PDB file of C-alpha atoms in Angstrom:
ATOM      1  CA  MET K   1       2.552  10.846 -14.842  1.00 46.00           C
ATOM      2  CA  THR K   2      -0.362  13.010 -15.758  1.00 48.00           C
ATOM      3  CA  LYS K   3      -2.988  13.954 -13.188  1.00 47.00           C
ATOM      4  CA  PHE K   4      -5.647  11.865 -15.129  1.00 45.00           C
ATOM      5  CA  ALA K   5      -3.391   8.822 -15.100  1.00 44.00           C
ATOM      6  CA  PHE K   6      -2.527   9.386 -11.425  1.00 44.00           C
ATOM      7  CA  LEU K   7      -6.200   9.751 -10.445  1.00 46.00           C
ATOM      8  CA  THR K   8      -7.164   6.746 -12.636  1.00 44.00           C
ATOM      9  CA  ALA K   9      -4.499   4.609 -10.999  1.00 46.00           C
ATOM     10  CA  GLY K  10      -5.780   5.673  -7.612  1.00 49.00           C
ATOM     11  CA  ALA K  11      -9.329   4.927  -8.517  1.00 47.00           C
ATOM     12  CA  LEU K  12      -8.361   1.463  -9.823  1.00 46.00           C
ATOM     13  CA  ALA K  13      -6.478   0.677  -6.589  1.00 47.00           C
ATOM     14  CA  LEU K  14      -9.425   1.789  -4.456  1.00 48.00           C
ATOM     15  CA  ALA K  15     -11.869   0.018  -6.784  1.00 45.00           C
ATOM     16  CA  LEU K  16     -10.051  -3.145  -6.257  1.00 43.00           C
ATOM     17  CA  SER K  17     -10.248  -2.791  -2.444  1.00 43.00           C
ATOM     18  CA  SER K  18     -13.874  -1.898  -2.800  1.00 42.00           C
ATOM     19  CA  SER K  19     -14.823  -4.811  -5.042  1.00 39.00           C
ATOM     20  CA  ILE K  20     -13.070  -7.332  -2.739  1.00 37.00           C
ATOM     21  CA  ALA K  21     -14.620  -5.807   0.288  1.00 41.00           C
ATOM     22  CA  LEU K  22     -18.153  -5.739  -1.177  1.00 38.00           C
ATOM     23  CA  ALA K  23     -18.039  -9.318  -2.383  1.00 37.00           C
ATOM     24  CA  HIS K  24     -19.312 -10.858   0.738  1.00 35.00           C
ATOM     25  CA  ASP K  25     -22.471 -11.747   2.543  1.00 36.00           C
ATOM     26  CA  GLY K  26     -22.926  -8.468   4.532  1.00 37.00           C
ATOM     27  CA  GLY K  27     -22.232 -10.013   7.974  1.00 36.00           C
ATOM     28  CA  HIS K  28     -21.001  -7.633  10.704  1.00 35.00           C
ATOM     29  CA  GLY K  29     -18.473  -9.863  12.531  1.00 35.00           C
ATOM     30  CA  HIS K  30     -15.202  -8.089  12.905  1.00 36.00           C
ATOM     31  CA  ASP K  31     -12.662  -7.295  15.585  1.00 38.00           C
ATOM     32  CA  HIS K  32     -10.583  -4.576  13.871  1.00 42.00           C
ATOM     33  CA  GLY K  33     -10.598  -0.923  14.719  1.00 47.00           C
ATOM     34  CA  ASP K  34     -13.457  -1.118  17.083  1.00 54.00           C
ATOM     35  CA  ASP K  35     -11.927   1.167  19.677  1.00 81.00           C
ATOM     36  CA  MET K  36     -14.039   4.287  20.015  1.00 92.00           C
ATOM     37  CA  THR K  37     -12.726   7.820  20.327  1.00 95.00           C
ATOM     38  CA  MET K  38     -14.803  10.834  21.261  1.00 96.00           C
ATOM     39  CA  VAL K  39     -14.076  14.285  19.623  1.00 96.00           C
ATOM     40  CA  GLY K  40     -16.539  16.684  21.224  1.00 95.00           C
ATOM     41  CA  ASP K  41     -19.827  15.212  20.200  1.00 96.00           C
ATOM     42  CA  LEU K  42     -18.413  12.971  17.512  1.00 98.00           C
ATOM     43  CA  GLU K  43     -17.928   9.222  18.149  1.00 98.00           C
ATOM     44  CA  LEU K  44     -15.240   7.803  15.850  1.00 98.00           C
ATOM     45  CA  SER K  45     -15.115   4.098  15.587  1.00 98.00           C
ATOM     46  CA  ASN K  46     -14.268   1.144  13.321  1.00 97.00           C
ATOM     47  CA  LEU K  47     -10.985   2.727  12.210  1.00 97.00           C
ATOM     48  CA  ARG K  48      -8.991   1.016   9.569  1.00 98.00           C
ATOM     49  CA  VAL K  49      -6.912   0.959   6.354  1.00 97.00           C
ATOM     50  CA  ILE K  50      -6.587  -2.000   4.101  1.00 96.00           C
ATOM     51  CA  GLU K  51      -3.125  -3.425   3.488  1.00 97.00           C
ATOM     52  CA  THR K  52      -1.607  -2.370   0.078  1.00 97.00           C
ATOM     53  CA  PRO K  53       0.618  -4.169  -2.445  1.00 94.00           C
ATOM     54  CA  PRO K  54       4.314  -3.149  -2.158  1.00 91.00           C
ATOM     55  CA  ASN K  55       4.317  -0.565  -4.924  1.00 94.00           C
ATOM     56  CA  ALA K  56       0.835   0.985  -4.284  1.00 96.00           C
ATOM     57  CA  ARG K  57       0.867   4.777  -4.471  1.00 97.00           C
ATOM     58  CA  ASN K  58      -2.575   5.266  -2.865  1.00 97.00           C
ATOM     59  CA  ALA K  59      -4.745   3.820  -0.192  1.00 97.00           C
ATOM     60  CA  GLY K  60      -8.118   4.349   1.395  1.00 96.00           C
ATOM     61  CA  GLY K  61      -8.773   5.026   5.129  1.00 97.00           C
ATOM     62  CA  PHE K  62     -12.119   4.080   6.717  1.00 98.00           C
ATOM     63  CA  LEU K  63     -14.142   4.819   9.852  1.00 98.00           C
ATOM     64  CA  THR K  64     -17.615   5.326  11.226  1.00 98.00           C
ATOM     65  CA  ILE K  65     -18.515   8.801  12.503  1.00 98.00           C
ATOM     66  CA  MET K  66     -21.683   9.221  14.785  1.00 98.00           C
ATOM     67  CA  ASN K  67     -22.555  12.783  15.533  1.00 98.00           C
ATOM     68  CA  MET K  68     -24.114  12.597  18.956  1.00 97.00           C
ATOM     69  CA  GLY K  69     -24.594  16.372  19.167  1.00 96.00           C
ATOM     70  CA  ASP K  70     -27.450  18.889  18.347  1.00 97.00           C
ATOM     71  CA  SER K  71     -25.234  20.692  15.773  1.00 97.00           C
ATOM     72  CA  ASP K  72     -24.124  19.684  12.318  1.00 98.00           C
ATOM     73  CA  ASP K  73     -20.442  19.316  11.834  1.00 98.00           C
ATOM     74  CA  ARG K  74     -18.118  18.463   8.967  1.00 98.00           C
ATOM     75  CA  LEU K  75     -14.873  16.623   8.430  1.00 99.00           C
ATOM     76  CA  VAL K  76     -12.794  19.122   6.552  1.00 99.00           C
ATOM     77  CA  ALA K  77      -9.282  17.902   6.347  1.00 98.00           C
ATOM     78  CA  ALA K  78      -6.905  15.033   7.078  1.00 98.00           C
ATOM     79  CA  PHE K  79      -3.114  14.795   7.356  1.00 98.00           C
ATOM     80  CA  SER K  80      -0.817  11.776   7.599  1.00 99.00           C
ATOM     81  CA  PRO K  81       2.998  11.398   7.500  1.00 98.00           C
ATOM     82  CA  ALA K  82       2.356   8.079   5.592  1.00 98.00           C
ATOM     83  CA  ALA K  83       1.319  10.051   2.427  1.00 98.00           C
ATOM     84  CA  GLU K  84       2.405  13.123   0.397  1.00 98.00           C
ATOM     85  CA  ARG K  85      -1.116  14.307   0.851  1.00 98.00           C
ATOM     86  CA  VAL K  86      -4.481  13.182   2.221  1.00 98.00           C
ATOM     87  CA  GLU K  87      -7.816  14.140   0.694  1.00 98.00           C
ATOM     88  CA  LEU K  88     -11.460  13.378   1.594  1.00 98.00           C
ATOM     89  CA  HIS K  89     -13.094  11.540  -1.270  1.00 97.00           C
ATOM     90  CA  THR K  90     -16.233   9.830  -2.493  1.00 96.00           C
ATOM     91  CA  MET K  91     -16.689   7.016  -5.002  1.00 92.00           C
ATOM     92  CA  THR K  92     -19.784   6.696  -7.179  1.00 87.00           C
ATOM     93  CA  MET K  93     -20.788   4.522 -10.081  1.00 87.00           C
ATOM     94  CA  ASP K  94     -21.382   6.132 -13.398  1.00 89.00           C
ATOM     95  CA  GLY K  95     -22.722   3.285 -15.531  1.00 91.00           C
ATOM     96  CA  ASP K  96     -20.157   0.573 -15.318  1.00 91.00           C
ATOM     97  CA  VAL K  97     -17.326   3.022 -14.310  1.00 91.00           C
ATOM     98  CA  MET K  98     -16.381   3.683 -10.812  1.00 89.00           C
ATOM     99  CA  ARG K  99     -15.447   7.369 -10.276  1.00 91.00           C
ATOM    100  CA  MET K 100     -13.605   8.834  -7.373  1.00 93.00           C
ATOM    101  CA  ARG K 101     -13.605  12.554  -6.635  1.00 94.00           C
ATOM    102  CA  GLU K 102     -12.340  14.913  -3.967  1.00 97.00           C
ATOM    103  CA  LEU K 103     -14.895  16.525  -1.768  1.00 97.00           C
ATOM    104  CA  GLU K 104     -13.443  19.888  -1.432  1.00 95.00           C
ATOM    105  CA  ASP K 105     -16.066  21.024   1.096  1.00 97.00           C
ATOM    106  CA  GLY K 106     -15.345  17.945   3.211  1.00 98.00           C
ATOM    107  CA  ILE K 107     -17.747  15.357   4.558  1.00 98.00           C
ATOM    108  CA  ALA K 108     -20.994  16.506   6.183  1.00 98.00           C
ATOM    109  CA  LEU K 109     -21.730  15.160   9.592  1.00 99.00           C
ATOM    110  CA  PRO K 110     -25.424  15.925  10.321  1.00 99.00           C
ATOM    111  CA  ALA K 111     -26.459  16.162  14.003  1.00 98.00           C
ATOM    112  CA  GLY K 112     -27.918  12.859  15.367  1.00 98.00           C
ATOM    113  CA  GLU K 113     -26.712  10.886  12.277  1.00 98.00           C
ATOM    114  CA  MET K 114     -24.061   8.235  11.486  1.00 99.00           C
ATOM    115  CA  VAL K 115     -21.712   8.662   8.496  1.00 98.00           C
ATOM    116  CA  GLU K 116     -19.852   5.553   7.325  1.00 98.00           C
ATOM    117  CA  LEU K 117     -16.513   5.959   5.545  1.00 98.00           C
ATOM    118  CA  ALA K 118     -16.192   2.555   3.790  1.00 95.00           C
ATOM    119  CA  PRO K 119     -14.974   0.992   0.610  1.00 93.00           C
ATOM    120  CA  GLY K 120     -16.955   2.050  -2.462  1.00 92.00           C
ATOM    121  CA  GLY K 121     -18.175   5.301  -0.968  1.00 95.00           C
ATOM    122  CA  LEU K 122     -16.857   8.012   1.282  1.00 98.00           C
ATOM    123  CA  HIS K 123     -13.282   7.609   2.417  1.00 98.00           C
ATOM    124  CA  VAL K 124     -10.001   9.285   3.464  1.00 98.00           C
ATOM    125  CA  MET K 125      -7.656   8.971   0.459  1.00 98.00           C
ATOM    126  CA  PHE K 126      -3.911   8.704   1.107  1.00 98.00           C
ATOM    127  CA  ILE K 127      -2.068   9.835  -2.014  1.00 98.00           C
ATOM    128  CA  GLY K 128       1.575   9.247  -2.653  1.00 98.00           C
ATOM    129  CA  LEU K 129       2.249   6.690   0.104  1.00 98.00           C
ATOM    130  CA  THR K 130       5.694   6.886   1.692  1.00 97.00           C
ATOM    131  CA  GLY K 131       5.732   3.103   2.024  1.00 96.00           C
ATOM    132  CA  PRO K 132       3.256   0.076   1.829  1.00 97.00           C
ATOM    133  CA  PHE K 133       0.604  -0.309   4.372  1.00 98.00           C
ATOM    134  CA  VAL K 134       1.379  -3.663   6.028  1.00 97.00           C
ATOM    135  CA  ALA K 135      -1.237  -5.840   7.805  1.00 97.00           C
ATOM    136  CA  GLY K 136      -0.678  -5.660  11.578  1.00 97.00           C
ATOM    137  CA  GLU K 137       0.943  -2.229  11.495  1.00 98.00           C
ATOM    138  CA  THR K 138      -0.643   1.117  12.007  1.00 98.00           C
ATOM    139  CA  VAL K 139      -1.032   4.398  10.085  1.00 98.00           C
ATOM    140  CA  ALA K 140      -1.118   7.726  11.952  1.00 98.00           C
ATOM    141  CA  VAL K 141      -3.677  10.330  10.736  1.00 98.00           C
ATOM    142  CA  THR K 142      -5.031  13.641  12.083  1.00 98.00           C
ATOM    143  CA  LEU K 143      -8.572  14.540  11.288  1.00 98.00           C
ATOM    144  CA  THR K 144      -9.820  18.154  11.407  1.00 98.00           C
ATOM    145  CA  PHE K 145     -13.411  19.151  11.781  1.00 98.00           C
ATOM    146  CA  GLU K 146     -15.292  22.359  10.823  1.00 98.00           C
ATOM    147  CA  SER K 147     -16.037  22.837  14.571  1.00 96.00           C
ATOM    148  CA  GLY K 148     -12.287  23.513  15.091  1.00 96.00           C
ATOM    149  CA  ALA K 149     -11.696  20.194  16.724  1.00 96.00           C
ATOM    150  CA  SER K 150      -8.672  18.102  15.623  1.00 96.00           C
ATOM    151  CA  GLN K 151      -7.949  14.455  16.478  1.00 97.00           C
ATOM    152  CA  ASP K 152      -4.808  12.382  16.145  1.00 97.00           C
ATOM    153  CA  LEU K 153      -5.680   8.736  15.313  1.00 97.00           C
ATOM    154  CA  THR K 154      -3.903   5.487  14.818  1.00 97.00           C
ATOM    155  CA  LEU K 155      -5.624   3.342  12.094  1.00 97.00           C
ATOM    156  CA  PRO K 156      -4.843  -0.400  12.164  1.00 98.00           C
ATOM    157  CA  VAL K 157      -3.816  -1.855   8.849  1.00 98.00           C
ATOM    158  CA  ILE K 158      -6.009  -4.894   8.208  1.00 96.00           C
ATOM    159  CA  GLU K 159      -5.708  -7.788   5.806  1.00 94.00           C
ATOM    160  CA  ARG K 160      -7.924  -7.610   2.627  1.00 85.00           C
ATOM    161  CA  ALA K 161      -9.558 -10.894   3.892  1.00 77.00           C
ATOM    162  CA  MET K 162     -10.580  -9.171   7.078  1.00 69.00           C
ATOM    163  CA  GLU K 163     -12.214  -6.338   5.167  1.00 67.00           C
ATOM    164  CA  MET K 164     -14.239  -8.883   3.236  1.00 58.00           C
ATOM    165  CA  ASN K 165     -15.633 -10.023   6.580  1.00 57.00           C
ATOM    166  CA  HIS K 166     -16.362  -6.361   7.553  1.00 51.00           C
ATOM    167  CA  GLY K 167     -20.012  -6.128   7.038  1.00 48.00           C
ATOM    168  CA  GLY K 168     -21.865  -4.195   4.368  1.00 42.00           C
ATOM    169  CA  HIS K 169     -22.602  -0.944   6.122  1.00 40.00           C
ATOM    170  CA  GLY K 170     -22.889   1.022   2.891  1.00 38.00           C
ATOM    171  CA  THR K 171     -22.768   4.806   3.095  1.00 35.00           C
ATOM    172  CA  HIS K 172     -25.001   6.700   5.450  1.00 36.00           C
ATOM    173  CA  GLY K 173     -25.396  10.353   5.437  1.00 38.00           C
ATOM    174  CA  SER K 174     -24.578  13.176   3.058  1.00 37.00           C
ATOM    175  CA  THR K 175     -21.538  13.500   0.837  1.00 38.00           C
ATOM    176  CA  ASN K 176     -21.423  17.235   0.694  1.00 38.00           C
TER     177      ASN K 176
END
């Protein structure tokens, strides 16, 4: 498969997740991934991935990061045994076309601000899944930050219907 076709297929899979997740009333009622983890001055919460169809090759991971500190930080890398590789991505609209791209410099985490990794915006991209993400199971991921901190996390796999009830947080913060 060409790189273009691979990226297009990944963008379409994530776009489907995004369009389903964004087609709701914006309520914030949810009970998935609300456990909070501190990594230095960074508060990580609302951890989750959305279940995938059996043959999906890619999936998105989502969370909220609140930088409680006085210094900027940056999410610079991610790793998971559940995928051949993991990248940090953003998704933007170009007219009627949703475009996904890797953020090679990572995701900025400005001091005192919250950054939302959510469908349709910033996200952790699992590429080349080793198996489907099944609702009720979990996915291990390690996040690495510019500060040198690293954190092993367990993301719950939620049903698509649960993501639809997740609340329209949008994306907060910078993408560079």
